[in-house]
C-alpha positions as a printed NumPy array, in Angstrom:
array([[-33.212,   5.297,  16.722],
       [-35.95 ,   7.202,  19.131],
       [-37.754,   5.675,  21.542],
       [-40.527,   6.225,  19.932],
       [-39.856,   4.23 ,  17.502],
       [-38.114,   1.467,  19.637],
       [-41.991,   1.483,  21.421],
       [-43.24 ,   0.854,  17.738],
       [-41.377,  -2.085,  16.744],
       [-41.763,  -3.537,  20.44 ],
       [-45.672,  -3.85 ,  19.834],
       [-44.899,  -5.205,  16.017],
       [-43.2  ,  -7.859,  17.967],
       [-45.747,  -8.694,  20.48 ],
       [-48.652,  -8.757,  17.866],
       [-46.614, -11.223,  16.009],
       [-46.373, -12.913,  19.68 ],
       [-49.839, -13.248,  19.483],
       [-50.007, -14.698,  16.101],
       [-47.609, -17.648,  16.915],
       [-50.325, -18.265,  19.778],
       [-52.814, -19.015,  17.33 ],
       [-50.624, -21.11 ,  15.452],
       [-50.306, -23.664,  18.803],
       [-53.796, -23.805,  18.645],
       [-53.677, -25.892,  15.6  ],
       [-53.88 , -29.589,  15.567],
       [-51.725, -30.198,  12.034],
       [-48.845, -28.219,  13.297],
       [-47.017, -31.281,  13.864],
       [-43.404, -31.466,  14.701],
       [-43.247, -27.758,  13.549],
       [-44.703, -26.935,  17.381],
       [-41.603, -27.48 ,  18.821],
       [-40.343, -24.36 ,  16.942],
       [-43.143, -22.546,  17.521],
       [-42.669, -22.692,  21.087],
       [-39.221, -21.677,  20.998],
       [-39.944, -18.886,  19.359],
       [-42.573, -17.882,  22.259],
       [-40.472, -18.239,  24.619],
       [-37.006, -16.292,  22.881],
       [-39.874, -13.581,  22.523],
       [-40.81 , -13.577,  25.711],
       [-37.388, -13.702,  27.004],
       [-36.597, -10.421,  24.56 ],
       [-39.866,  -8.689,  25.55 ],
       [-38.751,  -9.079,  29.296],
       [-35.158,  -7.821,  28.816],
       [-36.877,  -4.895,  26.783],
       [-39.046,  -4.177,  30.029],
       [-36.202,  -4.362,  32.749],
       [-34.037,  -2.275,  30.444],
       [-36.753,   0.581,  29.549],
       [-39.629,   0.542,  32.377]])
């Protein structure tokens, strides 16, 4: 795999990022929220390693 495409799938995954943002913003999410923030924040954990790892 290039980097280039390693620097393509990296902003796939950070557009979805953005898309579970929106979802928080929604008042039926219910219980499902709690996943929803997980998710953020395993993202954001991945999106850091990614950073340290290729600056």
């Amino acid at each position: 795999m290039d980097v280039q495409t390693i620097k393509e799938r990296i902003a796939l995954v950070e557009s979805k990022r953005e898309y579970l943002l929106s979802l928080l913003e929604q008042p039926n999410l219910g219980t499902l929220r709690i996943d929803v923030n997980q998710a953020i924040e395993e993202m954001d954990e991945l999106l850091d390693e990614y950073k340290r790892t290729f600056p």
